[in-house]
Structure formats: C-alpha cells, structure tokens
CSV table of C-alpha atoms and ligand atoms in Angstrom, one decimal:
chain,number,residue,atom,x,y,z
J,1,MET,CA,-83.6,15.9,8.0
J,2,LYS,CA,-82.7,12.5,9.5
J,3,GLY,CA,-81.2,10.0,7.1
J,4,PHE,CA,-78.9,12.3,5.2
J,5,GLU,CA,-76.1,12.4,7.7
J,6,TYR,CA,-73.8,10.4,5.4
J,7,LEU,CA,-74.2,13.0,2.7
J,8,GLN,CA,-73.5,15.8,5.2
J,9,ASN,CA,-70.4,14.0,6.4
J,10,GLU,CA,-69.0,13.8,2.9
J,11,LEU,CA,-69.9,17.5,2.3
J,12,ASP,CA,-68.1,18.5,5.5
J,13,GLU,CA,-65.0,16.5,4.3
J,14,MET,CA,-65.2,18.4,1.0
J,15,LYS,CA,-65.3,21.7,2.9
J,16,SER,CA,-62.2,20.7,5.0
J,17,GLU,CA,-60.3,19.8,1.8
J,18,GLY,CA,-61.3,23.2,0.2
J,19,VAL,CA,-63.2,21.6,-2.7
J,20,PHE,CA,-66.7,22.5,-1.7
J,21,ARG,CA,-68.2,24.9,-4.2
J,22,GLU,CA,-71.0,27.4,-4.0
J,23,LEU,CA,-72.9,28.2,-7.1
J,24,ILE,CA,-72.2,31.7,-8.4
J,25,PRO,CA,-75.4,33.4,-9.7
J,26,LEU,CA,-75.1,36.1,-12.3
J,27,GLU,CA,-77.4,39.1,-11.6
J,28,THR,CA,-77.5,40.2,-15.2
J,29,GLU,CA,-77.9,38.6,-18.6
J,30,GLN,CA,-74.8,36.8,-20.0
J,31,GLY,CA,-72.4,39.2,-21.8
J,32,SER,CA,-68.8,40.4,-21.9
J,33,LYS,CA,-69.5,42.1,-18.6
J,34,VAL,CA,-71.8,40.6,-15.9
J,35,VAL,CA,-72.8,41.5,-12.4
J,36,ILE,CA,-71.9,39.0,-9.7
J,37,LYS,CA,-72.4,39.7,-5.9
J,38,GLY,CA,-73.3,43.3,-6.9
J,39,LYS,CA,-70.0,43.9,-8.7
J,40,GLU,CA,-69.5,44.4,-12.5
J,41,VAL,CA,-66.8,42.0,-13.8
J,42,ILE,CA,-65.5,41.0,-17.2
J,43,GLN,CA,-66.9,37.6,-18.0
J,44,LEU,CA,-64.2,35.1,-19.0
J,45,SER,CA,-65.9,31.9,-18.0
J,46,SER,CA,-68.9,31.4,-20.3
J,47,ASN,CA,-69.2,29.3,-23.4
J,48,ASN,CA,-71.1,32.0,-25.1
J,49,TYR,CA,-68.4,32.2,-27.8
J,50,LEU,CA,-70.3,34.4,-30.3
J,51,GLY,CA,-72.5,36.3,-27.9
J,52,LEU,CA,-75.6,34.7,-29.3
J,53,THR,CA,-77.4,34.3,-25.9
J,54,ASP,CA,-78.8,37.8,-26.3
J,55,HIS,CA,-78.5,38.3,-30.1
J,56,PRO,CA,-81.5,40.3,-31.3
J,57,ARG,CA,-82.4,37.8,-34.0
J,58,MET,CA,-82.4,34.9,-31.6
J,59,LYS,CA,-84.4,36.7,-29.0
J,60,GLN,CA,-87.0,37.8,-31.6
J,61,ALA,CA,-87.2,34.2,-32.9
J,62,ALA,CA,-87.8,32.9,-29.4
J,63,LEU,CA,-90.5,35.6,-28.7
J,64,ASN,CA,-92.3,34.9,-32.0
J,65,ALA,CA,-92.3,31.1,-31.1
J,66,VAL,CA,-93.8,31.7,-27.7
J,67,GLU,CA,-96.5,34.0,-29.1
J,68,LYS,CA,-97.4,31.5,-31.8
J,69,TYR,CA,-96.8,28.1,-30.1
J,70,GLY,CA,-96.7,28.7,-26.4
J,71,VAL,CA,-94.0,27.7,-23.9
J,72,GLY,CA,-94.0,23.9,-23.8
J,73,THR,CA,-94.7,20.8,-25.9
J,74,GLY,CA,-96.4,18.5,-23.5
J,75,SER,CA,-94.9,15.3,-24.6
J,76,VAL,CA,-91.9,13.3,-25.7
J,77,ARG,CA,-91.0,13.4,-29.4
J,78,THR,CA,-92.2,9.9,-30.1
J,79,ILE,CA,-95.7,10.4,-28.7
J,80,ALA,CA,-97.1,13.9,-29.3
J,81,GLY,CA,-94.2,16.2,-28.8
J,82,THR,CA,-92.7,16.5,-32.3
J,83,LEU,CA,-93.6,19.9,-33.8
J,84,SER,CA,-92.9,20.5,-37.5
J,85,MET,CA,-90.3,23.1,-36.4
J,86,HIS,CA,-88.3,20.3,-34.7
J,87,GLU,CA,-88.0,18.4,-37.9
J,88,GLU,CA,-87.4,21.6,-40.0
J,89,PHE,CA,-84.5,22.5,-37.7
J,90,GLU,CA,-83.0,19.1,-37.9
J,91,ARG,CA,-83.0,19.2,-41.7
J,92,LYS,CA,-81.5,22.7,-41.6
J,93,LEU,CA,-78.8,21.5,-39.1
J,94,ALA,CA,-78.0,18.4,-41.2
J,95,GLU,CA,-77.6,20.6,-44.3
J,96,PHE,CA,-75.4,23.0,-42.4
J,97,LYS,CA,-73.2,20.1,-41.1
J,98,HIS,CA,-73.1,18.4,-44.6
J,99,THR,CA,-74.7,15.2,-43.3
J,100,GLU,CA,-77.7,13.2,-44.5
J,101,ALA,CA,-79.8,13.8,-41.3
J,102,SER,CA,-79.6,15.0,-37.7
J,103,LEU,CA,-81.5,14.5,-34.5
J,104,VAL,CA,-81.8,16.9,-31.5
J,105,PHE,CA,-81.5,15.7,-27.9
J,106,GLN,CA,-82.3,17.6,-24.8
J,107,SER,CA,-78.7,18.5,-24.1
J,108,GLY,CA,-75.2,17.7,-25.3
J,109,PHE,CA,-74.7,15.5,-22.3
J,110,THR,CA,-77.7,13.3,-23.1
J,111,THR,CA,-76.7,13.2,-26.8
J,112,ASN,CA,-73.4,11.5,-25.9
J,113,GLN,CA,-75.1,9.2,-23.4
J,114,GLY,CA,-77.9,8.4,-25.8
J,115,VAL,CA,-75.8,7.7,-28.8
J,116,LEU,CA,-73.1,5.6,-27.1
J,117,SER,CA,-75.4,3.6,-24.9
J,118,SER,CA,-77.7,2.7,-27.8
J,119,ILE,CA,-75.5,1.8,-30.8
J,120,LEU,CA,-73.0,-0.4,-29.1
J,121,GLY,CA,-73.5,-4.0,-27.7
J,122,LYS,CA,-71.4,-6.6,-26.0
J,123,GLU,CA,-69.8,-7.7,-29.2
J,124,ASP,CA,-68.4,-4.2,-29.8
J,125,VAL,CA,-65.5,-2.1,-28.5
J,126,VAL,CA,-65.3,1.7,-27.8
J,127,ILE,CA,-61.9,3.4,-28.0
J,128,SER,CA,-61.8,6.7,-26.2
J,129,ASP,CA,-59.3,9.6,-25.7
J,130,GLU,CA,-58.4,9.7,-22.0
J,131,LEU,CA,-59.4,13.4,-21.7
J,132,ASN,CA,-62.9,13.0,-23.4
J,133,HIS,CA,-65.8,14.9,-21.8
J,134,ALA,CA,-67.7,13.4,-18.8
J,135,SER,CA,-70.8,12.8,-20.9
J,136,ILE,CA,-68.7,10.5,-23.3
J,137,ILE,CA,-67.3,8.7,-20.3
J,138,ASP,CA,-70.8,8.2,-18.8
J,139,GLY,CA,-72.2,7.1,-22.2
J,140,ILE,CA,-69.5,4.5,-22.4
J,141,ARG,CA,-70.3,3.3,-18.8
J,142,LEU,CA,-73.8,2.7,-20.0
J,143,THR,CA,-72.8,0.4,-22.9
J,144,LYS,CA,-72.1,-3.3,-22.7
J,145,ALA,CA,-69.2,-2.8,-25.1
J,146,ALA,CA,-65.6,-3.4,-24.2
J,147,ARG,CA,-63.6,-0.2,-23.4
J,148,LYS,CA,-60.2,0.9,-24.4
J,149,ILE,CA,-58.7,4.3,-23.5
J,150,TYR,CA,-55.9,5.8,-25.6
J,151,LYS,CA,-53.4,8.4,-24.4
J,152,HIS,CA,-54.5,12.0,-25.0
J,153,VAL,CA,-54.4,12.8,-28.7
J,154,ASP,CA,-51.7,10.1,-29.1
J,155,VAL,CA,-52.4,8.5,-32.5
J,156,GLU,CA,-49.7,5.8,-32.0
J,157,ASP,CA,-51.5,4.7,-28.9
J,158,LEU,CA,-54.8,4.8,-30.8
J,159,GLU,CA,-53.4,2.6,-33.5
J,160,ARG,CA,-52.2,0.1,-30.8
J,161,ALA,CA,-55.8,0.0,-29.4
J,162,LEU,CA,-57.2,-0.5,-32.9
J,163,LYS,CA,-54.8,-3.3,-33.6
J,164,GLU,CA,-55.7,-5.0,-30.4
J,165,SER,CA,-59.4,-4.9,-31.3
J,166,ALA,CA,-59.6,-6.9,-34.4
J,167,GLU,CA,-62.1,-9.5,-33.0
J,168,TYR,CA,-64.9,-7.1,-32.3
J,169,ARG,CA,-68.0,-6.5,-34.5
J,170,VAL,CA,-67.8,-2.7,-34.3
J,171,ARG,CA,-64.8,-0.6,-33.3
J,172,LEU,CA,-66.0,2.9,-32.4
J,173,VAL,CA,-63.4,5.6,-31.8
J,174,VAL,CA,-64.6,8.7,-29.9
J,175,THR,CA,-62.9,12.0,-29.4
J,176,ASP,CA,-63.7,15.6,-28.5
J,177,GLY,CA,-63.0,17.8,-31.5
J,178,VAL,CA,-61.7,20.6,-29.1
J,179,PHE,CA,-60.8,19.6,-25.6
J,180,SER,CA,-62.7,21.7,-23.1
J,181,MET,CA,-60.0,22.1,-20.4
J,182,ASP,CA,-57.0,22.7,-22.6
J,183,GLY,CA,-58.4,24.2,-25.8
J,184,ASN,CA,-56.4,22.0,-28.1
J,185,ILE,CA,-57.8,20.4,-31.3
J,186,ALA,CA,-57.9,16.7,-31.8
J,187,PRO,CA,-55.6,15.5,-34.7
J,188,LEU,CA,-58.6,14.5,-36.8
J,189,PRO,CA,-56.9,13.9,-40.1
J,190,GLU,CA,-54.6,11.2,-38.6
J,191,ILE,CA,-57.5,9.8,-36.6
J,192,VAL,CA,-59.7,9.6,-39.7
J,193,GLU,CA,-56.9,7.8,-41.6
J,194,LEU,CA,-56.5,5.3,-38.8
J,195,CYS,CA,-60.3,4.7,-38.6
J,196,GLU,CA,-60.4,4.1,-42.4
J,197,LYS,CA,-57.3,1.8,-42.2
J,198,TYR,CA,-58.8,-0.3,-39.4
J,199,ASP,CA,-62.5,-0.1,-40.6
J,200,ALA,CA,-63.6,1.7,-37.4
J,201,ILE,CA,-66.5,4.1,-36.9
J,202,LEU,CA,-65.5,7.6,-35.8
J,203,MET,CA,-67.6,9.8,-33.5
J,204,VAL,CA,-66.5,13.4,-32.9
J,205,ASP,CA,-67.9,15.7,-30.2
J,206,ASP,CA,-67.9,19.2,-31.5
J,207,ALA,CA,-69.3,20.9,-28.4
J,208,HIS,CA,-66.5,23.5,-28.4
J,209,SER,CA,-66.0,23.6,-32.2
J,210,SER,CA,-69.5,24.2,-33.5
J,211,GLY,CA,-69.8,28.0,-34.2
J,212,VAL,CA,-66.1,28.3,-33.6
J,213,LEU,CA,-64.1,26.2,-36.1
J,214,GLY,CA,-64.7,25.5,-39.8
J,215,ARG,CA,-66.5,27.5,-42.5
J,216,ASN,CA,-69.3,29.6,-40.9
J,217,GLY,CA,-68.6,27.6,-37.7
J,218,ARG,CA,-69.5,24.2,-39.1
J,219,GLY,CA,-67.1,22.6,-36.7
J,220,SER,CA,-63.8,20.6,-36.5
J,221,ILE,CA,-64.6,18.2,-39.3
J,222,ASP,CA,-65.2,21.1,-41.8
J,223,HIS,CA,-62.1,22.8,-40.3
J,224,PHE,CA,-59.9,19.8,-41.5
J,225,ASP,CA,-61.9,19.3,-44.7
J,226,LEU,CA,-63.1,15.9,-43.5
J,227,ASN,CA,-66.7,16.2,-44.5
J,228,GLY,CA,-68.1,12.8,-45.4
J,229,ARG,CA,-65.3,10.9,-43.6
J,230,VAL,CA,-66.6,11.1,-40.0
J,231,HIS,CA,-69.5,8.8,-39.2
J,232,ILE,CA,-71.0,10.6,-36.3
J,233,GLN,CA,-70.8,14.3,-35.4
J,234,VAL,CA,-72.3,15.2,-32.0
J,235,GLY,CA,-72.3,18.6,-30.3
J,236,THR,CA,-74.2,21.0,-28.2
J,237,LEU,CA,-76.6,23.9,-29.0
J,238,SER,CA,-75.8,25.5,-25.7
J,239,LYS,CA,-72.3,27.0,-26.2
J,240,ALA,CA,-71.6,29.0,-29.4
J,241,ILE,CA,-75.2,28.4,-30.6
J,242,GLY,CA,-76.3,30.1,-27.4
J,243,VAL,CA,-79.4,28.2,-26.5
J,244,LEU,CA,-79.8,24.7,-25.2
J,245,GLY,CA,-79.7,21.1,-26.5
J,246,GLY,CA,-77.5,18.6,-28.2
J,247,TYR,CA,-77.5,17.1,-31.7
J,248,VAL,CA,-76.2,14.2,-33.6
J,249,ALA,CA,-75.5,14.7,-37.3
J,250,SER,CA,-75.0,11.6,-39.3
J,251,THR,CA,-76.9,9.2,-41.6
J,252,GLN,CA,-80.6,8.8,-42.0
J,253,ALA,CA,-80.1,5.2,-40.7
J,254,LEU,CA,-78.5,6.4,-37.4
J,255,ARG,CA,-81.2,9.1,-37.0
J,256,ASP,CA,-84.0,6.4,-37.4
J,257,TYR,CA,-82.2,4.1,-35.1
J,258,LEU,CA,-81.8,6.7,-32.3
J,259,VAL,CA,-85.5,7.6,-32.7
J,260,HIS,CA,-86.2,4.0,-31.6
J,261,LYS,CA,-83.4,3.3,-29.2
J,262,GLY,CA,-81.9,6.6,-27.9
J,263,ARG,CA,-83.3,6.5,-24.4
J,264,PRO,CA,-82.9,10.2,-23.4
J,265,PHE,CA,-84.6,11.1,-26.7
J,266,LEU,CA,-87.3,8.5,-26.2
J,267,PHE,CA,-88.2,9.2,-22.6
J,268,SER,CA,-87.7,13.0,-22.1
J,269,THR,CA,-90.0,15.8,-23.2
J,270,SER,CA,-89.0,17.7,-26.4
J,271,HIS,CA,-87.6,21.2,-26.5
J,272,PRO,CA,-90.0,24.1,-26.1
J,273,PRO,CA,-90.7,26.1,-29.3
J,274,ALA,CA,-88.6,29.1,-28.2
J,275,VAL,CA,-85.5,26.9,-27.9
J,276,THR,CA,-85.9,25.3,-31.3
J,277,GLU,CA,-86.7,28.6,-33.1
J,278,ALA,CA,-83.8,30.3,-31.5
J,279,CYS,CA,-81.4,27.5,-32.5
J,280,SER,CA,-82.7,27.8,-36.0
J,281,ALA,CA,-82.1,31.5,-36.0
J,282,ALA,CA,-78.5,30.8,-34.8
J,283,ILE,CA,-77.8,28.8,-38.0
J,284,ASP,CA,-79.0,31.9,-40.0
J,285,VAL,CA,-76.7,34.1,-37.9
J,286,LEU,CA,-73.7,31.8,-38.5
J,287,LEU,CA,-74.4,31.9,-42.3
J,288,GLU,CA,-75.1,35.6,-42.5
J,289,GLU,CA,-72.8,37.1,-39.9
J,290,PRO,CA,-69.5,35.3,-40.2
J,291,GLU,CA,-67.7,38.4,-38.9
J,292,LEU,CA,-68.7,37.3,-35.4
J,293,ILE,CA,-66.5,34.2,-35.8
J,294,ASP,CA,-63.6,36.4,-37.2
J,295,LYS,CA,-64.0,38.7,-34.2
J,296,LEU,CA,-63.9,35.7,-31.8
J,297,TRP,CA,-60.6,34.5,-33.3
J,298,ASP,CA,-59.1,38.0,-33.3
J,299,ASN,CA,-60.0,38.4,-29.7
J,300,ALA,CA,-58.7,35.0,-28.8
J,301,LYS,CA,-55.3,35.7,-30.4
J,302,PHE,CA,-55.0,39.1,-28.7
J,303,PHE,CA,-55.8,37.6,-25.3
J,304,LYS,CA,-53.7,34.5,-25.6
J,305,ASP,CA,-50.7,36.4,-26.9
J,306,GLY,CA,-51.1,38.9,-24.0
J,307,LEU,CA,-51.2,36.1,-21.4
J,308,GLN,CA,-48.1,34.4,-23.0
J,309,LYS,CA,-46.2,37.7,-23.1
J,310,LEU,CA,-46.9,38.1,-19.4
J,311,GLY,CA,-45.3,34.7,-18.8
J,312,PHE,CA,-48.3,32.6,-18.0
J,313,ASP,CA,-48.4,28.9,-19.0
J,314,THR,CA,-51.3,28.6,-21.4
J,315,GLY,CA,-50.6,24.9,-22.2
J,316,LYS,CA,-51.5,23.5,-25.6
J,317,SER,CA,-54.4,25.9,-26.3
J,318,GLU,CA,-55.2,26.5,-30.0
J,319,THR,CA,-58.7,27.9,-29.7
J,320,PRO,CA,-60.6,30.6,-27.7
J,321,ILE,CA,-60.3,28.4,-24.7
J,322,THR,CA,-57.1,29.5,-22.9
J,323,PRO,CA,-56.2,27.8,-19.7
J,324,VAL,CA,-53.8,29.6,-17.3
J,325,ILE,CA,-52.1,26.6,-15.7
J,326,VAL,CA,-51.1,27.2,-12.1
J,327,GLY,CA,-50.6,23.6,-10.9
J,328,ASP,CA,-51.5,23.9,-7.2
J,329,ALA,CA,-55.3,24.0,-6.5
J,330,THR,CA,-55.2,26.4,-3.6
J,331,LEU,CA,-53.0,28.9,-5.6
J,332,CYS,CA,-55.4,28.5,-8.5
J,333,HIS,CA,-58.4,29.5,-6.4
J,334,GLU,CA,-56.4,32.4,-4.9
J,335,LEU,CA,-55.7,33.6,-8.4
J,336,SER,CA,-59.4,33.4,-9.3
J,337,ASP,CA,-60.4,35.3,-6.2
J,338,LYS,CA,-57.8,38.0,-6.8
J,339,LEU,CA,-59.0,38.3,-10.4
J,340,PHE,CA,-62.5,38.8,-9.2
J,341,GLU,CA,-61.3,41.5,-6.8
J,342,TYR,CA,-59.7,43.2,-9.8
J,343,GLY,CA,-62.9,43.0,-11.9
J,344,VAL,CA,-62.5,39.7,-13.8
J,345,PHE,CA,-64.6,36.5,-13.5
J,346,ALA,CA,-62.4,33.5,-14.4
J,347,GLN,CA,-63.1,30.3,-12.5
J,348,GLY,CA,-60.5,28.1,-11.1
J,349,ILE,CA,-60.7,24.4,-12.1
J,350,GLY,CA,-59.1,21.6,-10.2
J,351,PHE,CA,-59.2,17.9,-9.5
J,352,PRO,CA,-61.3,15.8,-10.5
J,353,THR,CA,-62.1,17.9,-13.6
J,354,VAL,CA,-58.4,18.1,-14.4
J,355,ALA,CA,-55.6,15.9,-13.1
J,356,LYS,CA,-54.0,16.6,-9.7
J,357,GLY,CA,-51.3,19.2,-10.0
J,358,GLN,CA,-52.8,20.7,-13.2
J,359,ALA,CA,-55.2,23.2,-11.6
J,360,ARG,CA,-55.9,26.1,-13.8
J,361,VAL,CA,-57.9,29.2,-14.3
J,362,ARG,CA,-59.8,28.5,-17.6
J,363,THR,CA,-60.6,31.6,-19.7
J,364,ILE,CA,-62.9,31.8,-22.8
J,365,VAL,CA,-63.0,35.0,-24.7
J,366,THR,CA,-66.0,35.8,-26.9
J,367,ALA,CA,-66.9,37.9,-29.9
J,368,GLN,CA,-68.6,40.3,-27.5
J,369,HIS,CA,-65.4,41.4,-25.7
J,370,THR,CA,-63.9,44.7,-26.7
J,371,LYS,CA,-60.1,45.0,-26.9
J,372,GLU,CA,-60.3,47.5,-24.0
J,373,GLU,CA,-62.1,44.9,-21.9
J,374,LEU,CA,-59.5,42.3,-22.8
J,375,GLN,CA,-56.7,44.6,-22.0
J,376,GLU,CA,-58.3,45.4,-18.7
J,377,ALA,CA,-58.5,41.6,-18.0
J,378,LEU,CA,-54.8,41.2,-19.0
J,379,ASP,CA,-53.9,44.0,-16.6
J,380,ALA,CA,-55.8,42.2,-13.8
J,381,PHE,CA,-54.0,38.9,-14.7
J,382,GLU,CA,-50.6,40.8,-14.5
J,383,LYS,CA,-51.4,42.3,-11.1
J,384,ALA,CA,-52.8,39.2,-9.6
J,385,GLY,CA,-50.1,36.9,-11.1
J,386,LYS,CA,-47.3,39.1,-9.8
J,387,GLU,CA,-48.8,39.3,-6.3
J,388,LEU,CA,-49.1,35.6,-6.1
J,389,ASN,CA,-45.6,35.0,-7.6
J,390,ILE,CA,-47.0,33.0,-10.5
J,391,ILE,CA,-45.2,35.4,-13.0
J,392,LYS,CA,-42.3,37.7,-12.5
S,401,LIG,N1,-69.4,17.6,-24.7
S,401,LIG,C1,-68.4,18.4,-24.3
S,401,LIG,C2,-67.1,18.3,-24.9
S,401,LIG,C3,-68.7,19.5,-23.5
S,401,LIG,O1,-67.8,20.4,-23.1
S,401,LIG,C4,-70.0,19.6,-23.0
S,401,LIG,C5,-70.4,20.8,-22.1
S,401,LIG,N2,-69.8,20.9,-20.8
S,401,LIG,C6,-71.0,18.7,-23.3
S,401,LIG,C7,-70.6,17.7,-24.2
S,401,LIG,C8,-72.4,18.8,-22.8
S,401,LIG,O2,-73.1,19.7,-23.4
S,401,LIG,P1,-74.4,20.3,-22.8
S,401,LIG,O3,-74.0,21.4,-21.9
S,401,LIG,O4,-75.2,20.8,-23.9
S,401,LIG,O5,-75.1,19.3,-22.0
C-alpha cells in the first residue's frame, strides 16, 4: 500500500544487515519438547520455568472459570471490570509475597511502565541499572523525573549516583532481581543497605525470580531474606507462573495510588476469569509442589555444568538462564541454526537486546526437562560448537 515505503526501506536495510527476524510459531503446546516447522525439538527458549503452562491444576482452574464466568470481563477494572476473583487473587499474591497489598496489571511490561510513570514527578530522580529490562527503560522515559544510570550491578557506582542526588524529593532505585540476558542475580543486600543509608525507595523487578528463587518461589527478596526492606516488588505472571499479567506487591497506599494513577491499569480491560483463576492456582502449586522448583534447579545445575565442561562461555549466570556467549552475531545465529538441525530450539540474541560483540544463544531449562533431554541438548551443543570452532 502506498505510504509505507519508508517502513519497507528500513525493513530492507534490516534484511541486508541480517537482523530481520521471522516469528517462529510452535505447532504444539509449550513443553520440554515442541514441534517447529514440522520437527520435534527440545525447547530451551521459553520462560516456562516450572512447566506450569499446561499443569493440570492450572488448566482445570481456567476451564472452571470459563464455565462459570465466561471468557471476558467487558470493562476496565475501575468501571465494571473488577471481579471478586481479581481482588481475591491480589490478596493471595500479597500474602505470598509478604507485602500489605498487591495490584495486577495486564502484563509485566505495563506494570513497570505504569508504576514508574505514575509515582515519580519532576522533583524526583530515578536511578537505574544499565542492563534493566526494556519495560523499566520505557517506564523511566515516561516520567518527568531526572534519570541516572549506574554501571551493571556496580554498588559503588550506585552509591555515587545516590550521593549526587541529595537535592531530589524522592530517589528511586530500580533493578531487575535476575537479569534476563545473563542470568545473574542483583546484589540486593548491598543495594538495600545503600537505599536505607541514603533514604531511597527501592523497586525490584522479579520477572525471572518469581517461582524460581526464594522459599516456594517467592522471589529474589525472599531469597536474600529481605522481606519488609524493599518498597516495591514488581514481576510477571507470564514466566514461571505460566499464564499472563504483571503485579506490583507493596503497601496498601501504593496499591490505592496506582488504582487512581496507573494508566495501563486505568485504561485497559481487566484479565479474563481464566487468566486470574489459573494465576491463583499457580500460587497453590508453588506452595504445595515445591519439588518443581527443586527439579528446576537440579536441571539448571546439570545443564550449566555440562556446557561449562564442554568449554562454552556461560558468563555470570547463577540461575536457570544460561547464556552461551559467542560474541559475533552471525556466528551466534549459525550456532542457533545448527542446534535446530540437531534437534534443539535455542534462539540467538544479538544487538540491540545485548551489546554489540556480546551475541549469545540464551538457554533456559525448565522443571519439565528430563536428564536425557538435557544430555541430548548438550550433545547437540558439543557437535555444533565443534563444527563452528566455538569450542575445541
Ligand atoms: N521485566 C523483565 C525483567 C522481563 O524479562 C520481562 C519479560 N520479557 C518483563 C518485565 C515483561 O513481562 P511480560 O512478558 O509479562 O510483559
């Protein structure tokens, strides 16, 4: 259609640079093995840490909700779209997270956008880790607050930024709990101490820690025994929880404030009953089936050790996210393609998601993988890695 030539030109440029990406549809449900392009492959690219996307209790909860309440809510939360189950789930989640209250947003992305954009004004400053998730960056872009970036997990640089920020009304420090591209954990005990020393508010994004770290998967704050010392916990319901949505767990005052000011919350229709009831069932699963989390960590250790023994560079990973850092973007995509050929789906990730020269195949094992599948995947990595001269 005439008028979109400028978009097509940019797309053509992306194609010539080799960064144009096709979406890759799965032909089966999510799981340790999936079918892509008619081929069964081991799934190492999903965030379905505990395999909850097709857990029988979750599916049943969703089915019951559809039968009883239908498929949609017909309104935003603040008009006619709050069902009692929404509030029941928020109370349950707050209790699980050891906070006074919680509020659910449509996604983790809009949670970060909604929280950051609404609670900060031009008299405030936000201090952010340089590798924080895009949704935090976009949330910061939407505020009128001053911005400071500190070097990745560098607490000395964070202290410098805090010292330079004495004149602001509110200093808000924001960090991912687990960083999604490297799988390393933020040094929260040191960050909490600095925030207490400089009277700053701390916000932690537990997207990759909820259901993964802490007692029964309560997250990174519980992992470090910091309950009650982090002002704002945010996270997603779409990774380990296996469904969809985002949450903020904090004080009743913050919840009430966001109900009035959190724009994605205010102006977007609420979650369908099946989503909320499945999320609620996920909390029960976390509380009653902690062996899933043990299996996740056991699998993560087996796979990470295996990659390291083969000689791959797995960076600073400490969690089930294990990057295989290759450096060159073209080589990285070649590795991903070869892995697919050998029966493994592990996506290559390059610039701008990670820095130039830091391209990697990012792997995430789940509680659903068997040791045999993981060994099969390691064999594929060995074969592909040797063929491409990434390992000896
Ligand atoms: N924060 C982090 C750290 C994430 O990795 C993600 C998911 N990519 C999000 C927020 C967004 O969550 P959601 O997919 O639920 O929008």
